[in-house]
Tab-separated table of C-alpha atoms in Angstrom:
chain	number	residue	atom	x	y	z
I	556	VAL	CA	-6.527	8.428	-5.145
I	557	VAL	CA	-5.987	4.837	-5.325
I	558	LEU	CA	-5.693	3.774	-8.849
I	559	VAL	CA	-6.130	-0.453	-9.354
I	560	GLY	CA	-5.197	-1.895	-12.375
I	561	ASN	CA	-5.576	-6.150	-13.625
I	562	LYS	CA	-1.361	-5.544	-14.928
I	563	PRO	CA	0.998	-5.011	-13.490
I	564	VAL	CA	2.293	-0.907	-13.561
I	565	ALA	CA	5.536	-0.028	-15.164
I	566	ASN	CA	5.168	3.335	-14.855
I	567	ILE	CA	3.319	6.950	-15.202
I	568	ASP	CA	3.379	9.501	-17.830
I	569	PHE	CA	3.273	12.462	-15.873
I	570	SER	CA	3.696	14.614	-19.010
I	571	LYS	CA	0.392	12.189	-19.970
I	572	ALA	CA	-1.488	12.714	-16.461
I	573	ARG	CA	-3.069	15.822	-14.886
I	574	ILE	CA	-4.389	15.972	-12.160
I	575	TYR	CA	-6.487	19.162	-11.747
I	576	GLU	CA	-7.586	21.301	-8.388
I	577	TYR	CA	-10.914	22.548	-10.593
I	578	SER	CA	-9.610	24.220	-13.443
I	579	VAL	CA	-5.958	25.264	-11.896
I	580	LEU	CA	-3.750	22.444	-12.809
I	581	VAL	CA	-1.741	20.558	-9.691
I	582	LYS	CA	1.865	19.691	-9.581
I	583	SER	CA	4.561	17.834	-7.150
I	584	VAL	CA	2.447	14.883	-7.579
I	585	PHE	CA	4.126	11.384	-7.036
I	586	TYR	CA	3.350	7.802	-8.034
I	587	LYS	CA	4.298	4.374	-4.757
I	588	PHE	CA	3.201	1.287	-5.506
I	589	LEU	CA	0.627	-0.136	-2.838
I	590	ASP	CA	1.157	-3.605	-3.270
I	591	SER	CA	4.253	-6.284	-4.128
I	592	SER	CA	2.447	-7.074	-7.486
I	593	HIS	CA	2.005	-3.602	-9.009
I	594	THR	CA	-1.365	-3.666	-10.042
I	595	THR	CA	-2.355	-0.975	-7.106
I	596	LEU	CA	-1.375	2.654	-6.899
I	597	GLY	CA	-1.460	5.349	-4.687
I	598	LEU	CA	-0.959	9.102	-6.015
I	599	PHE	CA	-0.142	11.280	-3.190
I	600	TYR	CA	0.171	15.572	-2.951
I	601	ASN	CA	-1.218	17.179	-0.324
I	602	TYR	CA	-4.947	17.547	-1.092
I	603	GLU	CA	-7.136	20.231	1.208
I	604	ALA	CA	-10.238	18.537	2.072
I	605	ASN	CA	-13.855	19.314	0.122
I	606	ARG	CA	-11.872	20.388	-2.893
I	607	ASN	CA	-13.038	19.095	-5.592
I	608	TYR	CA	-10.378	17.359	-7.597
I	609	LYS	CA	-10.176	15.557	-11.547
I	610	LEU	CA	-7.705	13.200	-12.995
I	611	ARG	CA	-7.061	12.872	-16.574
I	612	LEU	CA	-4.521	10.018	-18.308
I	613	TRP	CA	-4.416	10.332	-22.009
I	614	PRO	CA	-3.593	7.593	-23.945
I	615	GLY	CA	0.359	5.777	-23.612
I	616	SER	CA	-0.213	7.640	-19.674
I	617	VAL	CA	1.067	4.408	-18.397
I	618	SER	CA	2.587	0.919	-19.176
I	619	SER	CA	2.677	-2.453	-17.437
I	620	ILE	CA	5.694	-4.854	-17.385
I	621	PHE	CA	4.469	-6.430	-20.647
I	622	ASN	CA	4.777	-2.623	-22.297
I	623	GLU	CA	1.302	-2.479	-22.850
I	624	GLN	CA	-0.560	1.427	-22.142
I	625	ASN	CA	-3.543	2.850	-22.030
I	626	ARG	CA	-5.359	3.569	-25.508
I	627	ASP	CA	-8.299	5.813	-24.193
I	628	THR	CA	-8.420	8.512	-22.054
I	629	ILE	CA	-9.403	8.131	-18.187
I	630	ALA	CA	-11.698	10.555	-16.610
I	631	VAL	CA	-12.779	10.845	-13.299
I	632	SER	CA	-13.637	13.767	-10.822
I	633	PHE	CA	-13.497	13.158	-6.786
I	634	ALA	CA	-13.548	15.241	-3.793
I	635	ALA	CA	-11.313	15.463	-0.694
I	636	PRO	CA	-12.417	14.016	2.439
I	637	GLY	CA	-10.809	14.991	5.283
I	638	LEU	CA	-8.281	14.093	7.592
I	639	LYS	CA	-11.244	12.856	9.949
I	640	ASN	CA	-12.329	10.176	7.795
I	641	TYR	CA	-9.407	8.422	8.234
I	642	GLY	CA	-7.782	6.384	11.216
I	643	TYR	CA	-4.385	6.825	11.950
I	644	PHE	CA	-2.229	3.353	12.346
I	645	GLU	CA	0.818	3.081	14.059
I	646	MET	CA	3.353	-0.071	14.830
I	647	GLU	CA	6.264	-0.986	17.018
I	648	VAL	CA	7.176	-5.029	14.212
I	649	ILE	CA	10.032	-6.220	15.493
I	650	PRO	CA	11.298	-9.026	13.340
I	651	GLU	CA	13.724	-11.396	13.953
I	652	ALA	CA	17.071	-12.196	11.916
I	653	GLY	CA	16.782	-11.461	8.248
I	654	ASN	CA	14.295	-9.294	5.435
I	655	TYR	CA	10.259	-9.409	6.945
I	656	ILE	CA	7.596	-7.009	4.306
I	657	PHE	CA	4.889	-5.728	6.942
I	658	GLN	CA	1.262	-5.852	5.058
I	659	LEU	CA	-1.624	-4.073	6.477
I	660	VAL	CA	-5.410	-6.500	4.153
I	661	ASN	CA	-8.140	-5.521	4.508
I	662	GLU	CA	-11.280	-7.974	5.147
I	663	THR	CA	-11.292	-8.706	1.072
I	664	GLY	CA	-7.511	-9.583	1.073
I	665	GLN	CA	-6.114	-6.557	-0.702
I	666	VAL	CA	-2.621	-4.870	0.993
I	667	VAL	CA	-3.805	-1.730	1.820
I	668	PHE	CA	-0.209	-1.054	2.426
I	669	TYR	CA	3.023	-2.425	3.118
I	670	LYS	CA	7.068	-2.589	3.928
I	671	SER	CA	10.490	-4.044	4.002
I	672	VAL	CA	10.996	-4.344	7.095
I	673	PRO	CA	15.098	-5.198	7.988
I	674	ARG	CA	15.279	-4.621	11.351
I	675	GLU	CA	12.626	-3.095	14.233
I	676	THR	CA	10.623	-0.022	12.887
I	677	LEU	CA	8.365	1.263	13.878
I	678	ILE	CA	5.634	2.071	10.802
I	679	LYS	CA	3.362	5.213	10.620
I	680	ILE	CA	0.045	4.610	8.209
I	681	PRO	CA	-2.001	8.188	8.258
I	682	PHE	CA	-4.968	7.927	5.741
I	683	VAL	CA	-6.293	4.168	6.904
I	684	ASN	CA	-9.742	3.809	6.306
I	685	PRO	CA	-12.569	2.987	8.484
I	686	GLY	CA	-12.488	-1.077	8.582
I	687	LYS	CA	-11.308	-4.567	10.139
I	688	TYR	CA	-7.880	-5.321	8.942
I	689	ARG	CA	-4.929	-7.933	9.506
I	690	ILE	CA	-1.136	-7.543	9.709
I	691	ARG	CA	1.225	-10.201	8.899
I	692	LEU	CA	4.926	-10.358	8.354
I	693	ILE	CA	6.194	-12.405	5.743
I	694	LYS	CA	10.220	-13.879	5.257
I	695	ASP	CA	11.060	-12.484	2.530
I	696	ASP	CA	13.822	-14.596	2.278
I	697	ASN	CA	15.589	-13.798	-1.208
I	698	ASN	CA	15.147	-10.809	-0.597
I	699	ASN	CA	12.261	-9.602	-3.624
I	700	GLN	CA	10.207	-7.633	-1.334
I	701	ARG	CA	7.172	-9.788	-2.728
I	702	TRP	CA	5.664	-13.761	-1.089
I	703	ASP	CA	7.042	-16.427	-3.228
I	704	ALA	CA	4.829	-20.143	-2.903
I	705	GLY	CA	7.078	-22.821	-2.991
I	706	ASP	CA	8.552	-25.121	-6.168
I	707	LEU	CA	8.075	-29.004	-5.551
I	708	LYS	CA	10.739	-29.191	-8.166
I	709	THR	CA	13.403	-27.845	-6.006
I	710	LYS	CA	12.243	-28.278	-2.790
I	711	ARG	CA	12.050	-25.281	-1.391
I	712	GLU	CA	9.324	-24.497	1.235
I	713	PRO	CA	7.248	-21.362	0.547
I	714	GLU	CA	8.228	-18.277	2.716
I	715	THR	CA	6.801	-18.016	5.584
I	716	VAL	CA	3.764	-15.803	6.964
I	717	ILE	CA	2.919	-14.854	10.871
I	718	TYR	CA	-0.017	-13.757	11.311
I	719	TYR	CA	-0.180	-10.655	13.670
I	720	PRO	CA	-3.014	-12.740	16.387
I	721	GLN	CA	-6.095	-9.999	16.894
I	722	THR	CA	-7.793	-7.790	14.349
I	723	ILE	CA	-7.053	-4.753	13.809
I	724	ASN	CA	-10.774	-2.682	14.084
I	725	MET	CA	-9.503	1.010	12.683
I	726	LYS	CA	-12.119	3.552	12.954
I	727	ALA	CA	-12.833	7.096	11.154
I	728	ASN	CA	-11.019	10.152	13.098
I	729	TRP	CA	-8.665	7.396	15.345
I	730	GLU	CA	-5.315	7.161	16.218
I	731	MET	CA	-4.618	3.693	17.144
I	732	THR	CA	-0.685	3.566	18.254
I	733	GLY	CA	1.447	1.588	20.872
I	734	LEU	CA	0.604	-1.701	19.140
I	735	LYS	CA	3.659	-4.476	19.100
I	736	PHE	CA	4.415	-7.608	16.939
I	737	ASP	CA	7.300	-8.427	18.041
I	738	LEU	CA	8.618	-11.574	16.700
I	739	ASN	CA	10.802	-12.940	19.281
I	740	LYS	CA	8.296	-12.700	22.033
I	741	LYS	CA	6.779	-16.227	23.332
I	742	GLY	CA	3.058	-16.871	22.263
I	743	ILE	CA	3.621	-15.298	18.009
I	744	ARG	CA	2.281	-17.964	15.188
I	745	LYS	CA	5.987	-19.119	12.923
């Protein structure tokens, strides 16, 4: 389950949030931010394919970084799609010295997955929606887990963004493995 907010989320209080499978309360749900701005987060649980679920977020269950909370009850019903509806993506990332952020970006420019990459790393992303994606690495000079624009006053350049040369076309029930993003290789534009 992916939740998208209009302000960065600080916390979800699970004493005021519930997921039900049919009418049975689901336990051991956890969340993870899916973007560096903390406006998109995933609710993770071992969802069973083609089962019906209900998500209820009572007032005060979601807090923003501005100490604001939802005031209304949010109720959503959904069916968990089967694994055959998604693709699996795997890529070896070989950065140069320093800290980098790996991002998988969809056609609309939304970051759907990100991960800090301080050294050679095998990125594994299960449950990728079918579609076209771009991959980019951000040189995270100050190690704050997000891209920083430049500053004219201090004459600081923006952090470098490097794109993988090919667009990734993910299809349902596909595994895409064996890809490599090597920044030490000639031909990678920086």
